[in-house]
XYZ file of C-alpha atoms in Angstrom:
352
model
C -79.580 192.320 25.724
C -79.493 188.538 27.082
C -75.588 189.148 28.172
C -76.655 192.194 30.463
C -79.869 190.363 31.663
C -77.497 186.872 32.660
C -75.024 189.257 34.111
C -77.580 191.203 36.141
C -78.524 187.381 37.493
C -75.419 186.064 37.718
C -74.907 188.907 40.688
C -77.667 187.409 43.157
C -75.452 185.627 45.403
C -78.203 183.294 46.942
C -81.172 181.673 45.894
C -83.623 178.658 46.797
C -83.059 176.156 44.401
C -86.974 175.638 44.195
C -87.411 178.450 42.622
C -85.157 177.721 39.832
C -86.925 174.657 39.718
C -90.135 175.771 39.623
C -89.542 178.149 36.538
C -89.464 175.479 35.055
C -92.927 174.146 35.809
C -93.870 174.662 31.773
C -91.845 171.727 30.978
C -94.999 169.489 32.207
C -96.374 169.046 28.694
C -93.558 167.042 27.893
C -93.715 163.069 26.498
C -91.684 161.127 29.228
C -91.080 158.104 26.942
C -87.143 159.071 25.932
C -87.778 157.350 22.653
C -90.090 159.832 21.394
C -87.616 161.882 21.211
C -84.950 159.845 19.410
C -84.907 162.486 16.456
C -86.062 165.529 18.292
C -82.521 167.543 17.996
C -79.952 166.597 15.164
C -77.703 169.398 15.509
C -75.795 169.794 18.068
C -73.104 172.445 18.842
C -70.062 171.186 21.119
C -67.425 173.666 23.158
C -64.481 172.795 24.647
C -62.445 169.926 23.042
C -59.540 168.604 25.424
C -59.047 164.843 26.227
C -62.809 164.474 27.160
C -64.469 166.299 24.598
C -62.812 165.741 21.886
C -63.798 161.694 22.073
C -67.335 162.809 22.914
C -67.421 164.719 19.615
C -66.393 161.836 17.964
C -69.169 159.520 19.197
C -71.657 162.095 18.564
C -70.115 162.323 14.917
C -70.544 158.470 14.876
C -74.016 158.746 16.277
C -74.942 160.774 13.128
C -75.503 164.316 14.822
C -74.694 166.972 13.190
C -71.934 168.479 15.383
C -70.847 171.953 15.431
C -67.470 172.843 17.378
C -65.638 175.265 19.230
C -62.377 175.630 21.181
C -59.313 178.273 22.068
C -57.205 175.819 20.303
C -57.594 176.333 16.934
C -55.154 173.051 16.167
C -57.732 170.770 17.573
C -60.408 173.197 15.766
C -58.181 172.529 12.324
C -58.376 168.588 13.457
C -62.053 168.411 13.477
C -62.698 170.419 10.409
C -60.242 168.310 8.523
C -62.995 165.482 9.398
C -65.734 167.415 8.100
C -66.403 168.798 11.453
C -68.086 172.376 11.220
C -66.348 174.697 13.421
C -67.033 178.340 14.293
C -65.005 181.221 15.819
C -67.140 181.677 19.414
C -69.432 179.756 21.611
C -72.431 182.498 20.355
C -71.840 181.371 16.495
C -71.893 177.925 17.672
C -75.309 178.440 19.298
C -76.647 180.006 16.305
C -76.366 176.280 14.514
C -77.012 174.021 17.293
C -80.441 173.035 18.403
C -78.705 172.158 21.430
C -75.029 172.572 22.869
C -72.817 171.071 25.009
C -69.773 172.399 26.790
C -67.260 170.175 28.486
C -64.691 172.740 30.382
C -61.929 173.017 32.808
C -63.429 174.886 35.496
C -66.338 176.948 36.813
C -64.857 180.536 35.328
C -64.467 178.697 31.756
C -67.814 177.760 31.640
C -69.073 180.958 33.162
C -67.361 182.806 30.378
C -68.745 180.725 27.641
C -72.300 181.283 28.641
C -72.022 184.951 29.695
C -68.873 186.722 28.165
C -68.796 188.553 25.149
C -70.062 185.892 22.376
C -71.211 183.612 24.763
C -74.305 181.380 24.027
C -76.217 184.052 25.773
C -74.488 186.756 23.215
C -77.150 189.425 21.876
C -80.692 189.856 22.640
C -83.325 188.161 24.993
C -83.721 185.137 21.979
C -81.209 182.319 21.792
C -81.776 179.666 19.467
C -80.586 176.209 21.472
C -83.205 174.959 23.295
C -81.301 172.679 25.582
C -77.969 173.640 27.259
C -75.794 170.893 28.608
C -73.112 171.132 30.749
C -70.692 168.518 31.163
C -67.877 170.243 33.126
C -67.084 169.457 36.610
C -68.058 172.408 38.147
C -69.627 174.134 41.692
C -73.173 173.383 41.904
C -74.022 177.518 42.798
C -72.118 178.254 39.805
C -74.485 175.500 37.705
C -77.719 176.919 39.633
C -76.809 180.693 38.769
C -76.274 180.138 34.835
C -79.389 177.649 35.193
C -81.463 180.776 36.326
C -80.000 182.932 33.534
C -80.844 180.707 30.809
C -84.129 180.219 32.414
C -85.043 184.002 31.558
C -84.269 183.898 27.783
C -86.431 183.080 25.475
C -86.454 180.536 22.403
C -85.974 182.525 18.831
C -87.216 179.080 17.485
C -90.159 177.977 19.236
C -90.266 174.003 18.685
C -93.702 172.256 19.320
C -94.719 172.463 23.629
C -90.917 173.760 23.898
C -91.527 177.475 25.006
C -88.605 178.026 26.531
C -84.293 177.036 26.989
C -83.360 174.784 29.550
C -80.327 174.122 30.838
C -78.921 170.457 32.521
C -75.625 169.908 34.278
C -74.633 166.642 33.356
C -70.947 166.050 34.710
C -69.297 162.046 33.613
C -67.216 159.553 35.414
C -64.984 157.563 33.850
C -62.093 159.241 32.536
C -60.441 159.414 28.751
C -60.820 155.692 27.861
C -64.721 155.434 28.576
C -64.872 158.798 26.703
C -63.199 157.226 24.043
C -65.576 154.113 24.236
C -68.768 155.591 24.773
C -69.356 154.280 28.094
C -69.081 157.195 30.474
C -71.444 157.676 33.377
C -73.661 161.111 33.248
C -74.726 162.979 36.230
C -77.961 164.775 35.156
C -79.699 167.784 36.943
C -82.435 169.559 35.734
C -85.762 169.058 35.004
C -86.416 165.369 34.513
C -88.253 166.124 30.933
C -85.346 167.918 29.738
C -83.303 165.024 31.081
C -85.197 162.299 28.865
C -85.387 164.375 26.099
C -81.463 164.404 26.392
C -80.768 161.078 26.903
C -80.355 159.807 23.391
C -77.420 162.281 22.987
C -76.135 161.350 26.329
C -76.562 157.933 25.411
C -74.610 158.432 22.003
C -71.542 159.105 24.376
C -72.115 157.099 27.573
C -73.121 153.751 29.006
C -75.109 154.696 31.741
C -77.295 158.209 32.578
C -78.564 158.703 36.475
C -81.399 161.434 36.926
C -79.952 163.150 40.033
C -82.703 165.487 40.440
C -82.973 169.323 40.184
C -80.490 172.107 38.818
C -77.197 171.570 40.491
C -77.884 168.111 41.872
C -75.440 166.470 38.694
C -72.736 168.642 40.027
C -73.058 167.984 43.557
C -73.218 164.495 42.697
C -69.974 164.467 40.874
C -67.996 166.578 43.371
C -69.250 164.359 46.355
C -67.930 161.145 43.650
C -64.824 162.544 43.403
C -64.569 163.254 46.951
C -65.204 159.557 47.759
C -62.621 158.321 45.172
C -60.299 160.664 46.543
C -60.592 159.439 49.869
C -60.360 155.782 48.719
C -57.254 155.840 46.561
C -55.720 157.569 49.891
C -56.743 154.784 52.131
C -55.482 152.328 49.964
C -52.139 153.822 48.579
C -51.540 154.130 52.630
C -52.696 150.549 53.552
C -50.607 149.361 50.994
C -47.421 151.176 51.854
C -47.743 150.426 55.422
C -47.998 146.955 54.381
C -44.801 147.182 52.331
C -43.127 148.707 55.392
C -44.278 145.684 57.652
C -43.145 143.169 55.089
C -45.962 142.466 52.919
C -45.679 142.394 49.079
C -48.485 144.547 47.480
C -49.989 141.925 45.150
C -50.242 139.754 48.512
C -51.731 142.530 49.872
C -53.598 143.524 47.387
C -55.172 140.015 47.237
C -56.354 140.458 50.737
C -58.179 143.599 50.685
C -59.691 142.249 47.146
C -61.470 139.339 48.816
C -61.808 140.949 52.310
C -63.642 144.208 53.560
C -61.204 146.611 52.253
C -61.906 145.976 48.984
C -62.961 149.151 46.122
C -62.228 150.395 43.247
C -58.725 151.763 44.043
C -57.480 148.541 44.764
C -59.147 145.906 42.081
C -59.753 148.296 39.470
C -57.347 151.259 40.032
C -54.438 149.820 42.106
C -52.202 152.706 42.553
C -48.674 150.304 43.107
C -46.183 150.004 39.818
C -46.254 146.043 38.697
C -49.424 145.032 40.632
C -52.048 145.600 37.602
C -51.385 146.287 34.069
C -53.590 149.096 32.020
C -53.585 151.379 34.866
C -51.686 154.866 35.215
C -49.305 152.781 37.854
C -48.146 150.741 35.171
C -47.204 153.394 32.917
C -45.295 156.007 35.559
C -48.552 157.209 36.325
C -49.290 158.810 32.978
C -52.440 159.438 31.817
C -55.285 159.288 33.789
C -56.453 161.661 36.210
C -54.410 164.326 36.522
C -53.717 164.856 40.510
C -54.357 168.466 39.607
C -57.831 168.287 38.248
C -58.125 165.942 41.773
C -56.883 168.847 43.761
C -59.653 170.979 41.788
C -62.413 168.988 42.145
C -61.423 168.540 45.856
C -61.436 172.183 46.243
C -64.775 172.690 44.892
C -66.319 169.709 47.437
C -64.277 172.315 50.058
C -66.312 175.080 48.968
C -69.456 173.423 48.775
C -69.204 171.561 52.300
C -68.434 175.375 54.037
C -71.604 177.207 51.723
C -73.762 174.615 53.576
C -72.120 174.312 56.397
C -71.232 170.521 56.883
C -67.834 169.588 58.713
C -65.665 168.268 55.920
C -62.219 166.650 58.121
C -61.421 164.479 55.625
C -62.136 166.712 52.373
C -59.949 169.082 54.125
C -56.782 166.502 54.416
C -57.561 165.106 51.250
C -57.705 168.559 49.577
C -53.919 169.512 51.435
C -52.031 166.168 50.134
C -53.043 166.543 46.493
C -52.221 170.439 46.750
C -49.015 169.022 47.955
C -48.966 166.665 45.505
C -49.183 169.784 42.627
C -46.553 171.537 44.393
C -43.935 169.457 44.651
C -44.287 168.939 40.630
C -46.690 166.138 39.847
C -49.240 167.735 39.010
C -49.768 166.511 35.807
C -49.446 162.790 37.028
C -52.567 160.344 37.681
C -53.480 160.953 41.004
C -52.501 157.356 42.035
C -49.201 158.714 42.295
C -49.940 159.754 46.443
C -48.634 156.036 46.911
C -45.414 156.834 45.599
C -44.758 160.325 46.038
C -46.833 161.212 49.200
C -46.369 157.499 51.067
C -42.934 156.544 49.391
C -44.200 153.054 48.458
C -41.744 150.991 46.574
C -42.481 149.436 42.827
C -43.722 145.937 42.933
C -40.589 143.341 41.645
C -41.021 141.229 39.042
């Protein structure tokens, strides 16, 4: 049985990454020219359909794949179908329709249950039909590199042309609900790089932009150490901007400054975390929508984990990771997490 086999590999704490990369050595026989493969896999089998994947389902839909869903939620299951969406009952019926599949999940235990629990994709024997596995999830990148390994041992039920065997890619996006809605999110790809362009014109279907990040793991390190740096940043500016207010400077004059001097980023001239400074942003609307300070918190604690497995001194990941725990506790959890400027650094609304 595949479950028992993934299970079995799922309990080897610690491995070299090479050798998960080197299993896949097969791969070589590949085309590299991503158009090739513009029509290789049509059906495509989609799990987990919150904010973020239920917009990527919809621009695969548009795309013309033929999209197969799953989620706990059997409203947004009932949604879909009433759109002509096929929908099945577990992740392992899913697989059974989907040349390849894509999860998009909460956290590393959700995604670990979906590939290994009972009726996950790896459900029954040592054959699973998908031939590429994508994971979109913002996840640890042991946890990626572990389930990586397991799909690495099964075998294809389906064998199609030089493809011999499933691969899996962890391929996390940046850009929150509205470039999810517009297509135009940022992928995070690791893997082998022939599975990667073979991918791409599905990832393409629902993003802008796809970076090759290098092996298994490598998308979800990437992402984690983004989120770490946007953390960091919309901290530094929500607490350049309140000390500002505190000294006597308006934020939009402020604001101007650090836009057109050497503070300047993407928390303060895309993002700006200060009510009545910027429209469209989670600060103009009471800081709803957005990213949710506790999937920042998450994310942060993951970076945490990663920092101590290798042993690198993480001061500021640490600090960051405290405030936005805070932040959850004292009830705004659900809030963008912008919101440190005005509930962490008690900075004042901008007047009209």
């Amino acid at each position: 049985m595949a479950i028992r086999r993934a299970q079995a590999l799922l309990s080897i704490s610690k491995f070299k990454t090479s050798f998960v990369l080197g299993s896949f050595s097969r791969f070589h026989r590949f085309s590299s020219s991503s158009s090739q493969h513009s029509t290789q896999f049509q059906n495509v089998g989609f799990i987990g359909l919150g904010n973020m994947g239920s917009r990527m389902v919809n621009n695969l839909v548009k795309a013309g794949f033929n999209v197969t869903v799953h989620d706990i939620n059997r409203d947004v299951m009932k949604m879909f179908t009433e759109m002509g969406v096929s929908a099945r009952e577990t992740p392992y019926e899913v697989a059974q329709d989907s040349q390849v599949v894509i999860t998009m999940l909460p956290s590393s235990s959700h995604v670990m249950d979906v590939y290994t629990g009972t009726n996950g994709l790896l459900h029954g024997d040592n054959a699973i039909r998908p031939a590429l596995l994508i994971d979109s999830s913002t996840i640890d990148p042991q946890t990626t590199r572990k389930i990586s390994l397991a799909v690495s041992h099964c075998n294809l039920k389906y064998k199609r042309d030089n493809w011999e065997k499933p691969v899996m890619l962890d391929a996390p996006v940046s850009g929150g609900v509205l470039a999810a809605e517009a297509a135009t999110l940022t992928f995070m790809v690791g893997g082998p790089k022939v599975a990667y362009l073979a991918a791409r014109p599905i990832l393409e279907s629902m993003g802008r932009t796809s970076i090759y990040c290098g092996g298994s793991g490598n998308g979800s390190a990437a992402k984690i150490c983004n989120n770490l740096a946007m953390a960091v940043s919309m901290l530094g500016t929500s607490e350049a901007l309140a000390l500002g207010q505190s000294l006597g400077l308006s934020a939009t004059t402020l604001t101007d400054v650090l836009n057109t001097s050497s503070g300047r980023c993407w928390s303060s001239d895309k993002y700006n975390p200060v009510p009545g400074v910027m429209e469209g942003v989670p600060s103009s609307r009471d800081y709803n929508g957005g990213f949710a300070s506790k999937l920042m918190a998450k994310d942060l604690n993951l970076a945490a984990a990663s920092a101590e497995e290798v042993g690198h001194k993480s001061a500021l990941i640490s600090k960051a990771h405290e405030i936005y725990k805070k932040m959850c506790e004292d009830g705004h959890e659900t809030k963008d997490f912008s919101c440190v400027f005005r509930h962490f650094y008690n900075g004042k609304d901008e007047e009209v």
